[in-house]
mmCIF file with all atom_site columns, C-alpha atoms in Angstrom:
data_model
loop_
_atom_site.group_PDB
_atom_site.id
_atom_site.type_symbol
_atom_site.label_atom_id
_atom_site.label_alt_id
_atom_site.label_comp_id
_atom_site.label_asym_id
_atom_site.label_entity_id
_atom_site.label_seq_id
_atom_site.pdbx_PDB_ins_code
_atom_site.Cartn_x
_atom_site.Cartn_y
_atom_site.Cartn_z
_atom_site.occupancy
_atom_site.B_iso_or_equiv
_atom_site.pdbx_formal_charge
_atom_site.auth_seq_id
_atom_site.auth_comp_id
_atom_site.auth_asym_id
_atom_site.auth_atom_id
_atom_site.pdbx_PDB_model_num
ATOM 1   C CA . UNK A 1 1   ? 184.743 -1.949  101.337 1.00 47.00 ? 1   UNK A CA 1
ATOM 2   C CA . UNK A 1 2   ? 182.461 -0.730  98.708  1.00 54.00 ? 2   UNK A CA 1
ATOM 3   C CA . UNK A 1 3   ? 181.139 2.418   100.367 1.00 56.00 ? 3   UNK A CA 1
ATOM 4   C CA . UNK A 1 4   ? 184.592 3.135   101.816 1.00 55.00 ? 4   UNK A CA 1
ATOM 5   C CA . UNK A 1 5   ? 185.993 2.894   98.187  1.00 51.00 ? 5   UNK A CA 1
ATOM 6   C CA . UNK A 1 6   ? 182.744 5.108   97.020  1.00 51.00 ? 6   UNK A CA 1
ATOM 7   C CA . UNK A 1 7   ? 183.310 7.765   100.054 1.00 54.00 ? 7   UNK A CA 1
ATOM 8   C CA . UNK A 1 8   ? 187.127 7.812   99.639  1.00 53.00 ? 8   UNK A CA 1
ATOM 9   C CA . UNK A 1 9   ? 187.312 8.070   95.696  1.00 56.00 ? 9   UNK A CA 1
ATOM 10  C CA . UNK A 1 10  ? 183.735 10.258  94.844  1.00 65.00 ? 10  UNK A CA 1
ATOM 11  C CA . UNK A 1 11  ? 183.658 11.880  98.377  1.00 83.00 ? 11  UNK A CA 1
ATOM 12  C CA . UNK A 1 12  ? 180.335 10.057  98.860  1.00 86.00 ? 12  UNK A CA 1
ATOM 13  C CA . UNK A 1 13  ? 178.599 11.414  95.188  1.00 90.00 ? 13  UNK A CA 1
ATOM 14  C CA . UNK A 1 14  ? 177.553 9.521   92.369  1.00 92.00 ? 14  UNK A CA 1
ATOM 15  C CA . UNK A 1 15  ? 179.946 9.492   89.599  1.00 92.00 ? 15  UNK A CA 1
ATOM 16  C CA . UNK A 1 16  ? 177.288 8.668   87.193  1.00 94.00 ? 16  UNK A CA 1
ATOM 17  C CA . UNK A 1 17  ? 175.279 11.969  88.211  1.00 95.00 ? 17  UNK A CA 1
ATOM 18  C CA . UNK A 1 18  ? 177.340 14.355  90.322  1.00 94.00 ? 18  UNK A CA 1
ATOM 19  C CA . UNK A 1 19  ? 173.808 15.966  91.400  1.00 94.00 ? 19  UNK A CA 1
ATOM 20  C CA . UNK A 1 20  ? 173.711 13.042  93.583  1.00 93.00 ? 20  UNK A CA 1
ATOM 21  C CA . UNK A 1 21  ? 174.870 10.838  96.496  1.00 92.00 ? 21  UNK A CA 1
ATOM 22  C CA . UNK A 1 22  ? 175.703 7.517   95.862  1.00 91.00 ? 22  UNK A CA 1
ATOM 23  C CA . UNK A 1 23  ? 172.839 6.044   97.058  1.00 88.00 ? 23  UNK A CA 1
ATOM 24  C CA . UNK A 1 24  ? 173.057 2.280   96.113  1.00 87.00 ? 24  UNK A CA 1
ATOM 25  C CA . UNK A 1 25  ? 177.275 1.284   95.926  1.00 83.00 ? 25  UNK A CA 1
ATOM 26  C CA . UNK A 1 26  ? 179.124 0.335   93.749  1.00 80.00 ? 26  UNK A CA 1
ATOM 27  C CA . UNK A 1 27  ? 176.770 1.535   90.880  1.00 85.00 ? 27  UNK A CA 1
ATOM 28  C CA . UNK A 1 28  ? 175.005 3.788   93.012  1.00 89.00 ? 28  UNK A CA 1
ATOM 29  C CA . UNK A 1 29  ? 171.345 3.523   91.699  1.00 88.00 ? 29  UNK A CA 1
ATOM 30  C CA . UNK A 1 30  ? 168.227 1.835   93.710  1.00 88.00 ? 30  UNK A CA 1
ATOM 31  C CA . UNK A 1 31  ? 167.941 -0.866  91.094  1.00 87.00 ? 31  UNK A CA 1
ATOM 32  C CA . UNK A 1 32  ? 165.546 -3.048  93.200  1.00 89.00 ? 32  UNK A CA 1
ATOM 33  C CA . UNK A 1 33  ? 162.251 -2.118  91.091  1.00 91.00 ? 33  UNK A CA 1
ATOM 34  C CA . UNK A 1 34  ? 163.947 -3.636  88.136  1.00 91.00 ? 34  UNK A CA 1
ATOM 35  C CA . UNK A 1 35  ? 164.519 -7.062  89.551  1.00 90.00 ? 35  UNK A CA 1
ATOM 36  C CA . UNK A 1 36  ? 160.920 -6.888  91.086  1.00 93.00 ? 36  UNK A CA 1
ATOM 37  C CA . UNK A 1 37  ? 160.136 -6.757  87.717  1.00 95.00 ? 37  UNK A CA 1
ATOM 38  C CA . UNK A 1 38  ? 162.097 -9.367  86.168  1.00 94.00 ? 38  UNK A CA 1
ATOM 39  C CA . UNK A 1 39  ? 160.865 -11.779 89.190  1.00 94.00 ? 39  UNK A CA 1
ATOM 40  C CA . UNK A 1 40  ? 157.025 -11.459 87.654  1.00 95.00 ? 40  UNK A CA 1
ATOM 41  C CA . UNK A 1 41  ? 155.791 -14.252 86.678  1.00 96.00 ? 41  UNK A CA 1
ATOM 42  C CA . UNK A 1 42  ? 154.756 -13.442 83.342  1.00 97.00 ? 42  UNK A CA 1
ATOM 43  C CA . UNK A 1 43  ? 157.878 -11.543 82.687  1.00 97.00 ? 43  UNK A CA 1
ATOM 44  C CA . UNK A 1 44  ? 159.505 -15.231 83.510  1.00 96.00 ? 44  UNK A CA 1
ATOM 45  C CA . UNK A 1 45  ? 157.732 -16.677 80.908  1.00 97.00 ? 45  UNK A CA 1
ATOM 46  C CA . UNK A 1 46  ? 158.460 -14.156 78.522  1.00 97.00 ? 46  UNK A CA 1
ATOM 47  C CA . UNK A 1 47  ? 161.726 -13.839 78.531  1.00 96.00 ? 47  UNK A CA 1
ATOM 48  C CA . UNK A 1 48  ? 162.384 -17.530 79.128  1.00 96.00 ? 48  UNK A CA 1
ATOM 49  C CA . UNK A 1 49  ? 164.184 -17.459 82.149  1.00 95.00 ? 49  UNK A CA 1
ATOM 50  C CA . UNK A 1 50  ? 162.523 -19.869 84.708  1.00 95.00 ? 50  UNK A CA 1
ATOM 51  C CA . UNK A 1 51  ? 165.285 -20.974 86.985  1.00 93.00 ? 51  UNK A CA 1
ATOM 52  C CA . UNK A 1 52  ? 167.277 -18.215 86.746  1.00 91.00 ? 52  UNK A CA 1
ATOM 53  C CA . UNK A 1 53  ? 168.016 -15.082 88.894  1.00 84.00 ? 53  UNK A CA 1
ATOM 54  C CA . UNK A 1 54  ? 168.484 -11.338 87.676  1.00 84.00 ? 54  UNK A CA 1
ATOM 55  C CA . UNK A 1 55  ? 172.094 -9.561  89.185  1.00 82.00 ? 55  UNK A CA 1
ATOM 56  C CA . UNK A 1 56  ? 172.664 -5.680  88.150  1.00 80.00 ? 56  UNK A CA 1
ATOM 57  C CA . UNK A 1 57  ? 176.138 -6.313  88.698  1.00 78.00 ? 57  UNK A CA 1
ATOM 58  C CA . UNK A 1 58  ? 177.006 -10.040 88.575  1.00 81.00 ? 58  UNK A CA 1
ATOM 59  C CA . UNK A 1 59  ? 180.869 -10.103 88.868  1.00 83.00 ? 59  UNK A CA 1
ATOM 60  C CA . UNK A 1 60  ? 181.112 -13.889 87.736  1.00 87.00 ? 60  UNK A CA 1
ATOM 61  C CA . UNK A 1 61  ? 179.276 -12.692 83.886  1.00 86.00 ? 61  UNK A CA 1
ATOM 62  C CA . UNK A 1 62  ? 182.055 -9.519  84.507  1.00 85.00 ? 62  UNK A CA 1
ATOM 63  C CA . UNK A 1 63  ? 184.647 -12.032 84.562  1.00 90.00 ? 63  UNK A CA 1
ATOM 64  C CA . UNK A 1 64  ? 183.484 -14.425 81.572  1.00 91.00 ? 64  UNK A CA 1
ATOM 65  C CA . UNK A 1 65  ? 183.673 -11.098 79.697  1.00 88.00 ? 65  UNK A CA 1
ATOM 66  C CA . UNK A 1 66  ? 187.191 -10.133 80.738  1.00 89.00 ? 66  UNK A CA 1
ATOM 67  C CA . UNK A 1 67  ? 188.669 -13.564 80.191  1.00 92.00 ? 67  UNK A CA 1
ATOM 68  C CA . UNK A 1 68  ? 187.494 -13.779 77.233  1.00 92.00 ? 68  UNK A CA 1
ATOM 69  C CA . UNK A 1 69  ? 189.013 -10.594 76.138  1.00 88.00 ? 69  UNK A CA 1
ATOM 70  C CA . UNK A 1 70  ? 185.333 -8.957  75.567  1.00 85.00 ? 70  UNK A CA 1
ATOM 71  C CA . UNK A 1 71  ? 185.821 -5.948  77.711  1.00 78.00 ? 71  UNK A CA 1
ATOM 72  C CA . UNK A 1 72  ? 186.223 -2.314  77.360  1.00 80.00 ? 72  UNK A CA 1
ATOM 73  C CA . UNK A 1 73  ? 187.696 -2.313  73.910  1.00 80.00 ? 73  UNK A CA 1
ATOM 74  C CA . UNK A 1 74  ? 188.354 0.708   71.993  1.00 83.00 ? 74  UNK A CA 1
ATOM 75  C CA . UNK A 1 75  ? 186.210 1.199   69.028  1.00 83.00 ? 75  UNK A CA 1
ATOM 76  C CA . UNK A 1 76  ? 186.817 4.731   68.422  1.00 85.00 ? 76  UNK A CA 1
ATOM 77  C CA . UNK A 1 77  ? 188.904 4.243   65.475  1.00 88.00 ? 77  UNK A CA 1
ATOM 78  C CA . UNK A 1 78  ? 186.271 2.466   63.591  1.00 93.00 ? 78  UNK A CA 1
ATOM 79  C CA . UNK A 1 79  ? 183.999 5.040   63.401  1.00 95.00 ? 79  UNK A CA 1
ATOM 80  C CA . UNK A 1 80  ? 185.561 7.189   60.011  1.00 95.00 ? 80  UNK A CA 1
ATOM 81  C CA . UNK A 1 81  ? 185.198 3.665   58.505  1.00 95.00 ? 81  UNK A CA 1
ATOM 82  C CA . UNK A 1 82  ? 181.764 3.864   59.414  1.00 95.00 ? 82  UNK A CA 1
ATOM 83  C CA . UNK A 1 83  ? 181.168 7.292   58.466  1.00 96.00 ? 83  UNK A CA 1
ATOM 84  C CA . UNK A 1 84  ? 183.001 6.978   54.984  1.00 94.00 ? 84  UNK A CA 1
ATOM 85  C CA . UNK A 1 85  ? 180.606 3.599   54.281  1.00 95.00 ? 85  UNK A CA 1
ATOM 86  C CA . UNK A 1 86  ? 177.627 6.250   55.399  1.00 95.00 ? 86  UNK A CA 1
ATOM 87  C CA . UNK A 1 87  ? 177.117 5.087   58.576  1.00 96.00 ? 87  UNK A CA 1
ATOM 88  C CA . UNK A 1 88  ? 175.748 7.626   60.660  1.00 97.00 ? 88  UNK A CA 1
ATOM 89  C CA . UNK A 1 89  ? 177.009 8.200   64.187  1.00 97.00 ? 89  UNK A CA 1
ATOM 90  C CA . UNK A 1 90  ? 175.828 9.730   67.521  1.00 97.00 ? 90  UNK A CA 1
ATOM 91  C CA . UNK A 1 91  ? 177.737 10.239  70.769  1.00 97.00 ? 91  UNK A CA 1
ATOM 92  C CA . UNK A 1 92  ? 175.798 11.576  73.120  1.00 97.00 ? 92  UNK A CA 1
ATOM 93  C CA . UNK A 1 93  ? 177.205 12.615  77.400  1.00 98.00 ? 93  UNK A CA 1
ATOM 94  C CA . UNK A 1 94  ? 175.008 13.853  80.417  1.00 98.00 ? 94  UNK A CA 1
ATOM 95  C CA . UNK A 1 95  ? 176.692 16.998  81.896  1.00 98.00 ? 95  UNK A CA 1
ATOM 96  C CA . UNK A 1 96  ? 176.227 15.842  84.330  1.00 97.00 ? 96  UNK A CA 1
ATOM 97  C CA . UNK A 1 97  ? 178.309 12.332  84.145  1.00 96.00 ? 97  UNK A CA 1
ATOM 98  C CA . UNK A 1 98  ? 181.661 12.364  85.432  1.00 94.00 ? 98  UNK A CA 1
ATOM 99  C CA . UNK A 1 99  ? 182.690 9.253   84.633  1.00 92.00 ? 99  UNK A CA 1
ATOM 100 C CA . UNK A 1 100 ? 181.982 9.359   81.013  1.00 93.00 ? 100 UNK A CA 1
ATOM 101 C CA . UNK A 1 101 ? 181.686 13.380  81.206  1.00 94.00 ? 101 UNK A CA 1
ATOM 102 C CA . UNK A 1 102 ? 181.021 15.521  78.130  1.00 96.00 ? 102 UNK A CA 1
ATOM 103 C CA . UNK A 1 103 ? 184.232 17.309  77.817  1.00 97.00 ? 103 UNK A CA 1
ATOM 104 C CA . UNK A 1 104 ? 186.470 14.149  77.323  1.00 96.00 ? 104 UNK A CA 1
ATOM 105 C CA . UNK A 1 105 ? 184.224 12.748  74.597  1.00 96.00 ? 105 UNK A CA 1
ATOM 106 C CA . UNK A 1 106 ? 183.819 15.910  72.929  1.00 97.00 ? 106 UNK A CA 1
ATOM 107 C CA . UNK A 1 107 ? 187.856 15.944  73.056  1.00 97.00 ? 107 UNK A CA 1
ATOM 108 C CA . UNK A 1 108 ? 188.541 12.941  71.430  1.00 94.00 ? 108 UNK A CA 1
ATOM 109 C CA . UNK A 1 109 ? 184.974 13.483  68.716  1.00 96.00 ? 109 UNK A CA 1
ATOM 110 C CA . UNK A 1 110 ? 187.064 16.474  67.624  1.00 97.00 ? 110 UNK A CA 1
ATOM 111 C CA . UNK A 1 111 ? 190.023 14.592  68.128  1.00 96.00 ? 111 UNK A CA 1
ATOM 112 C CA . UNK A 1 112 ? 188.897 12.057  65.439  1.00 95.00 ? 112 UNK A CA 1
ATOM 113 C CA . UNK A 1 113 ? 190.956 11.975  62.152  1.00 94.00 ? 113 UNK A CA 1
ATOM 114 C CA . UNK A 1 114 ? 188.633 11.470  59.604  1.00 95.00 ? 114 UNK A CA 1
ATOM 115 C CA . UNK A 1 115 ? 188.208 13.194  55.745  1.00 95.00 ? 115 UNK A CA 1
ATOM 116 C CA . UNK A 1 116 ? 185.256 15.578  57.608  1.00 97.00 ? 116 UNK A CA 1
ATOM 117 C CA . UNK A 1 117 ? 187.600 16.552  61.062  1.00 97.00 ? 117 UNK A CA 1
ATOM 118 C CA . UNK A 1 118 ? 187.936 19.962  59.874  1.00 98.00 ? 118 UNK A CA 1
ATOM 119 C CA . UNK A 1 119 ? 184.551 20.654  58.304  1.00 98.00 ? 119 UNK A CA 1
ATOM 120 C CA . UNK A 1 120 ? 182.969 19.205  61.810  1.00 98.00 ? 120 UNK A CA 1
ATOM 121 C CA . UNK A 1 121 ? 185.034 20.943  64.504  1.00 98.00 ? 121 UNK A CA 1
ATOM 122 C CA . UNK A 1 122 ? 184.052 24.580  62.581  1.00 98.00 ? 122 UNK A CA 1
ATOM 123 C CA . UNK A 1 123 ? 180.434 23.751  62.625  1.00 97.00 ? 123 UNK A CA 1
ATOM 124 C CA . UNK A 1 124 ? 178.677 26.076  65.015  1.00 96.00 ? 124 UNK A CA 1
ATOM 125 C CA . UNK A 1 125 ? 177.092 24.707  68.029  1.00 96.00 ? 125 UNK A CA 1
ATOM 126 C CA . UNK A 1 126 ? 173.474 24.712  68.390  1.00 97.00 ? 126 UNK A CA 1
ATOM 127 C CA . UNK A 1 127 ? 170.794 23.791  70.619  1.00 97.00 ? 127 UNK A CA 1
ATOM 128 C CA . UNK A 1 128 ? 169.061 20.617  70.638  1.00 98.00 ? 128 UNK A CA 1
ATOM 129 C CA . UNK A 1 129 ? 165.879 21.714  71.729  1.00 98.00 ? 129 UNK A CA 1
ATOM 130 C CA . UNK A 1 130 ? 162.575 19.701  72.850  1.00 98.00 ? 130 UNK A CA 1
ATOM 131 C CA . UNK A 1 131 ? 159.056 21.471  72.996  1.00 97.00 ? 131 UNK A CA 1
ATOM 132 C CA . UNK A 1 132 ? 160.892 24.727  72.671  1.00 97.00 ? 132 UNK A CA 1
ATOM 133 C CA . UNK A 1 133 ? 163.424 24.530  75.245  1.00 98.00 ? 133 UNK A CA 1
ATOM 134 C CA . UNK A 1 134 ? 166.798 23.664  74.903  1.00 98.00 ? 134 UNK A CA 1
ATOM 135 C CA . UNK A 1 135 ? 168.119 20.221  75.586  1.00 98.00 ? 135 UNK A CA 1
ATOM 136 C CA . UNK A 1 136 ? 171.415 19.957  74.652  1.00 98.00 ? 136 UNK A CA 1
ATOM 137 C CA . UNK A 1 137 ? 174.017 21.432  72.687  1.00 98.00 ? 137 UNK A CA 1
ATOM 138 C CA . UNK A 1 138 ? 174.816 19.949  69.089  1.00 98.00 ? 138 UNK A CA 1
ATOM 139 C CA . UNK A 1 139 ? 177.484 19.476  66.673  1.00 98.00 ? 139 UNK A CA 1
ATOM 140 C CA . UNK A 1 140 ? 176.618 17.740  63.807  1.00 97.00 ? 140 UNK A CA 1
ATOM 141 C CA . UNK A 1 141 ? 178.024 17.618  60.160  1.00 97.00 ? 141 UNK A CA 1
ATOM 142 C CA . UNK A 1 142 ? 178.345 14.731  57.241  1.00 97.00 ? 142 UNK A CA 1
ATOM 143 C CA . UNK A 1 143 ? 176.998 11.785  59.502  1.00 97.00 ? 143 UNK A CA 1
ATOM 144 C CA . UNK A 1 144 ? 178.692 12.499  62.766  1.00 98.00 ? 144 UNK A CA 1
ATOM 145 C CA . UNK A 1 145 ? 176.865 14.074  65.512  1.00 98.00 ? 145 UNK A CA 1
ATOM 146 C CA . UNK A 1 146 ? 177.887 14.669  68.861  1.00 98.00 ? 146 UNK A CA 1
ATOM 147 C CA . UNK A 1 147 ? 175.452 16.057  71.702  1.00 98.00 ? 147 UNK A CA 1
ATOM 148 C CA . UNK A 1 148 ? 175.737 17.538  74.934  1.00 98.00 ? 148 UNK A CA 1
ATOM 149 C CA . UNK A 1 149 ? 172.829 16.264  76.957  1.00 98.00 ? 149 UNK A CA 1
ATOM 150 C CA . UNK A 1 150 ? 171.403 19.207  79.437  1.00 98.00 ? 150 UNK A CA 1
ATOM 151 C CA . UNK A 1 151 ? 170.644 17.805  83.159  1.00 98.00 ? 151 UNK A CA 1
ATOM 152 C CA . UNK A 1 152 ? 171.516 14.431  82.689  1.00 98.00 ? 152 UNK A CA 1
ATOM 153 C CA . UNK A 1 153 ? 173.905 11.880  84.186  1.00 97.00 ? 153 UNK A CA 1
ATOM 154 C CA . UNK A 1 154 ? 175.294 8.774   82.753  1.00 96.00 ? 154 UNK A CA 1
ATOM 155 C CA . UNK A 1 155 ? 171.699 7.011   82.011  1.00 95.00 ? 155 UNK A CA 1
ATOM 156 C CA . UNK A 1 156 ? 170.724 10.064  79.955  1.00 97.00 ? 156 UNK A CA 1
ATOM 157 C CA . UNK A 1 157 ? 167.273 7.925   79.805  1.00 97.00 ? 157 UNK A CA 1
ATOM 158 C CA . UNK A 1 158 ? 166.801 7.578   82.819  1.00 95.00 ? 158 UNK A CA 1
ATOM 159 C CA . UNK A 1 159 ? 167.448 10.927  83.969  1.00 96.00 ? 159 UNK A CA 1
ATOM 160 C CA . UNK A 1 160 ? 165.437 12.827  80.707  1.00 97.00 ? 160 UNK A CA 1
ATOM 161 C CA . UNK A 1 161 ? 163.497 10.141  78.696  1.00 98.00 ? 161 UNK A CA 1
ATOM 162 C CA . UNK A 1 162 ? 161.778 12.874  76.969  1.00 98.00 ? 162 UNK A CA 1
ATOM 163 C CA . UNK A 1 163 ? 164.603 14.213  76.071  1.00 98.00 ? 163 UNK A CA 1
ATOM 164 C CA . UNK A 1 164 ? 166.568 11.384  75.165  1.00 98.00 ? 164 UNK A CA 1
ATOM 165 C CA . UNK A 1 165 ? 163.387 9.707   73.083  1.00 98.00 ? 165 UNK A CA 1
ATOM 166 C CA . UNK A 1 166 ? 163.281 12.980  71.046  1.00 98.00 ? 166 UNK A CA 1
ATOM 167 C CA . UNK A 1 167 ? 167.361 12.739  70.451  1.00 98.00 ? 167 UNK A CA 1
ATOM 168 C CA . UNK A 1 168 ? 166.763 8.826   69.247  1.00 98.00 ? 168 UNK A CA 1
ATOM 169 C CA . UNK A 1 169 ? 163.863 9.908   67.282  1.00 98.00 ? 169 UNK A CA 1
ATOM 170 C CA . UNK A 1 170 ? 165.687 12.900  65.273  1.00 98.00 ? 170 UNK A CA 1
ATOM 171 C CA . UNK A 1 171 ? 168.608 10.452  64.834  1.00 98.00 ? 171 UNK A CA 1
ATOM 172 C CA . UNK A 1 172 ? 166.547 7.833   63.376  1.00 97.00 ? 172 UNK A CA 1
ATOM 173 C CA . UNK A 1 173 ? 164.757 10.465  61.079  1.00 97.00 ? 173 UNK A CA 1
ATOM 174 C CA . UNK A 1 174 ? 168.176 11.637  60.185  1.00 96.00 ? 174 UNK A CA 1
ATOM 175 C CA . UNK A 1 175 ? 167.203 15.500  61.302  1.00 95.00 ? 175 UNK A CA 1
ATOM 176 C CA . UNK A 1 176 ? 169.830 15.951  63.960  1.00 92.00 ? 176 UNK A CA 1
#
């Protein structure tokens, strides 16, 4: 059911990189090396875990979540409250994630009502760039910055962890 559901709905690609066939349904990525991982010893013992077993996608935890009314909430309209208390915020999108794609989160960052809406939507883009060559495209202005992540896919990590340790780094040296 799962690949039919991936083939029929995504025509067979990844919607969390449309570079890319779904390679792995429903979430589409080899995730095998991570539970190798998690099944080392040591890492065991670290974490605590003995007797336990590591799921990507473990549809009983899913459930706890949803019953207990912890799932997919909408948080967007905390944010000014954040901002105005000097919070500073980054949203960050892959172009190349379609389920979370760029355009619909830059629509509703310069949807946001908040005291700075006007002042941020006429800020010029400009490029987020890493050793010289551009890596994104940023807006940024009084604590709210949103970026456009070049080449990447849902798991901007994943897909440019230069890039996106250079992003976390200039947001946690407030330079973005």
């Amino acid at each position: 059911y799962k690949r039919q559901y991936q083939r029929r709905v995504h025509g067979g690609m990844n919607p969390y990189d449309m570079r890319v066939k779904c390679a792995v349904p429903p979430l589409c990525y080899d995730f095998s090396n991570v539970a190798k991982y998690l099944k080392l010893p040591q890492v065991v013992d670290a974490l605590g875990v003995k007797g336990h077993s590591w799921s990507d996608c473990n549809r009983e935890v899913a459930i706890m979540f949803e019953l207990s009314g912890d799932w997919m909430h909408n948080y967007q309209q905390m944010i000014p409250d954040q901002l105005n208390s000097g919070i500073r915020v980054l949203m960050y999108a892959g172009d190349q994630d379609y389920i979370c794609n760029w355009l619909g989160n830059q629509a509703w960052v310069k949807a946001l009502d908040w005291p700075h809406k006007a002042e941020f939507n006429s800020v010029a883009l400009r490029n987020f760039t890493v050793d010289g060559k551009a890596a994104g495209s940023l807006r940024s202005s009084n604590g709210f910055s949103f970026l456009q992540v070049f080449e990447a896919g849902h798991m901007v990590p994943r897909d440019q962890p230069k890039n996106a340790l250079a992003i976390l780094n200039a947001f946690l040296a407030n330079t973005l």
